[in-house]
């Protein structure tokens, strides 16, 4: 993981919310430069009191397939091989971002096989 000095996930425009619990926890959105992403809350770090988010750049046709249950969440996550993926660690006061090498997505952050929205 490479720590970023900037926030690549800002001024977002949510496309669809797929899961909600007090806030969106799985959703698709466009960032400020028009890139489409899938966001998924993947973990809670008790030591840091932080939510850990996985943001994966996707294509619109992938979102359509996901919504039509032609692709699973795990397939989209695993298919992030040539795309930008980020980890966001969010506390009450700040959010740190890390660029992920595609092969370094933590296995615990990959949704269960066969999981749909």
C-alpha positions as semicolon CSV with decimal commas, in nm:
position;residue;x (nm);y (nm);z (nm)
1;X;0,000;0,000;0,000
2;X;0,116;0,348;-0,083
3;X;-0,006;0,627;0,145
4;X;-0,150;0,920;-0,049
5;X;-0,110;1,282;0,047
6;X;-0,442;1,371;-0,114
7;X;-0,802;1,253;-0,104
8;X;-0,895;1,079;-0,432
9;X;-1,254;1,038;-0,309
10;X;-1,390;1,390;-0,280
11;X;-1,692;1,579;-0,406
12;X;-1,863;1,252;-0,483
13;X;-2,196;1,206;-0,655
14;X;-2,364;0,885;-0,541
15;X;-2,510;0,679;-0,825
16;X;-2,676;0,398;-0,625
17;X;-2,685;0,288;-0,261
18;X;-2,693;-0,091;-0,232
19;X;-2,658;-0,139;0,143
20;X;-2,739;0,106;0,419
21;X;-2,687;0,090;0,794
22;X;-2,687;0,435;0,959
23;X;-2,505;0,546;0,642
24;X;-2,440;0,398;0,298
25;X;-2,203;0,103;0,340
26;X;-2,203;-0,031;-0,016
27;X;-2,262;0,217;-0,296
28;X;-2,147;0,334;-0,637
29;X;-2,040;0,692;-0,702
30;X;-1,856;0,928;-0,933
31;X;-1,562;1,124;-0,792
32;X;-1,480;1,485;-0,877
33;X;-1,304;1,392;-1,203
34;X;-1,582;1,162;-1,325
35;X;-1,431;0,822;-1,241
36;X;-1,685;0,562;-1,131
37;X;-1,617;0,368;-0,810
38;X;-1,775;0,101;-0,595
39;X;-1,737;0,167;-0,222
40;X;-1,765;-0,108;0,036
41;X;-1,722;-0,086;0,413
42;X;-1,492;-0,381;0,473
43;X;-1,373;-0,364;0,833
44;X;-1,374;-0,186;1,167
45;X;-1,041;-0,120;1,340
46;X;-1,123;-0,108;1,712
47;X;-0,774;0,006;1,808
48;X;-0,803;0,317;1,588
49;X;-1,183;0,349;1,616
50;X;-1,186;0,360;1,237
51;X;-1,400;0,236;0,951
52;X;-1,200;0,079;0,672
53;X;-1,336;0,131;0,322
54;X;-1,240;-0,036;-0,004
55;X;-1,290;0,181;-0,313
56;X;-1,260;0,008;-0,650
57;X;-1,270;0,185;-0,983
58;X;-1,531;0,021;-1,205
59;X;-1,687;0,064;-1,547
60;X;-2,055;0,147;-1,590
61;X;-2,118;-0,188;-1,763
62;X;-1,980;-0,364;-1,453
63;X;-2,221;-0,173;-1,228
64;X;-2,509;-0,267;-1,459
65;X;-2,403;-0,633;-1,447
66;X;-2,370;-0,615;-1,068
67;X;-2,719;-0,468;-1,039
68;X;-2,858;-0,738;-1,273
69;X;-2,685;-1,011;-1,068
70;X;-2,462;-1,103;-1,363
71;X;-2,154;-1,020;-1,151
72;X;-2,096;-1,069;-0,779
73;X;-1,929;-0,830;-0,540
74;X;-1,637;-1,070;-0,508
75;X;-1,595;-1,089;-0,888
76;X;-1,582;-0,710;-0,917
77;X;-1,331;-0,691;-0,633
78;X;-1,112;-0,963;-0,781
79;X;-1,138;-0,806;-1,128
80;X;-0,979;-0,484;-1,001
81;X;-0,646;-0,607;-1,134
82;X;-0,586;-0,323;-1,381
83;X;-0,784;-0,052;-1,209
84;X;-0,732;0,194;-0,927
85;X;-0,823;0,065;-0,585
86;X;-0,795;0,255;-0,261
87;X;-0,824;0,185;0,108
88;X;-0,973;0,464;0,315
89;X;-0,928;0,457;0,692
90;X;-1,188;0,690;0,840
91;X;-1,196;0,815;1,199
92;X;-1,412;1,089;1,347
93;X;-1,147;1,348;1,267
94;X;-0,977;1,241;0,943
95;X;-0,953;0,993;0,660
96;X;-0,626;0,851;0,530
97;X;-0,605;0,702;0,180
98;X;-0,379;0,435;0,041
99;X;-0,334;0,325;-0,319
100;X;-0,348;-0,053;-0,345
101;X;-0,151;-0,273;-0,572
102;X;-0,422;-0,496;-0,723
103;X;-0,272;-0,817;-0,589
104;X;-0,247;-0,672;-0,238
105;X;-0,618;-0,650;-0,159
106;X;-0,649;-0,818;0,181
107;X;-0,839;-1,146;0,149
108;X;-1,056;-1,036;0,442
109;X;-1,173;-0,738;0,235
110;X;-1,300;-0,952;-0,053
111;X;-1,674;-1,022;-0,024
112;X;-1,784;-1,383;0,005
113;X;-1,801;-1,573;-0,322
114;X;-2,151;-1,558;-0,462
115;X;-2,242;-1,238;-0,275
116;X;-2,471;-1,005;-0,464
117;X;-2,608;-0,662;-0,389
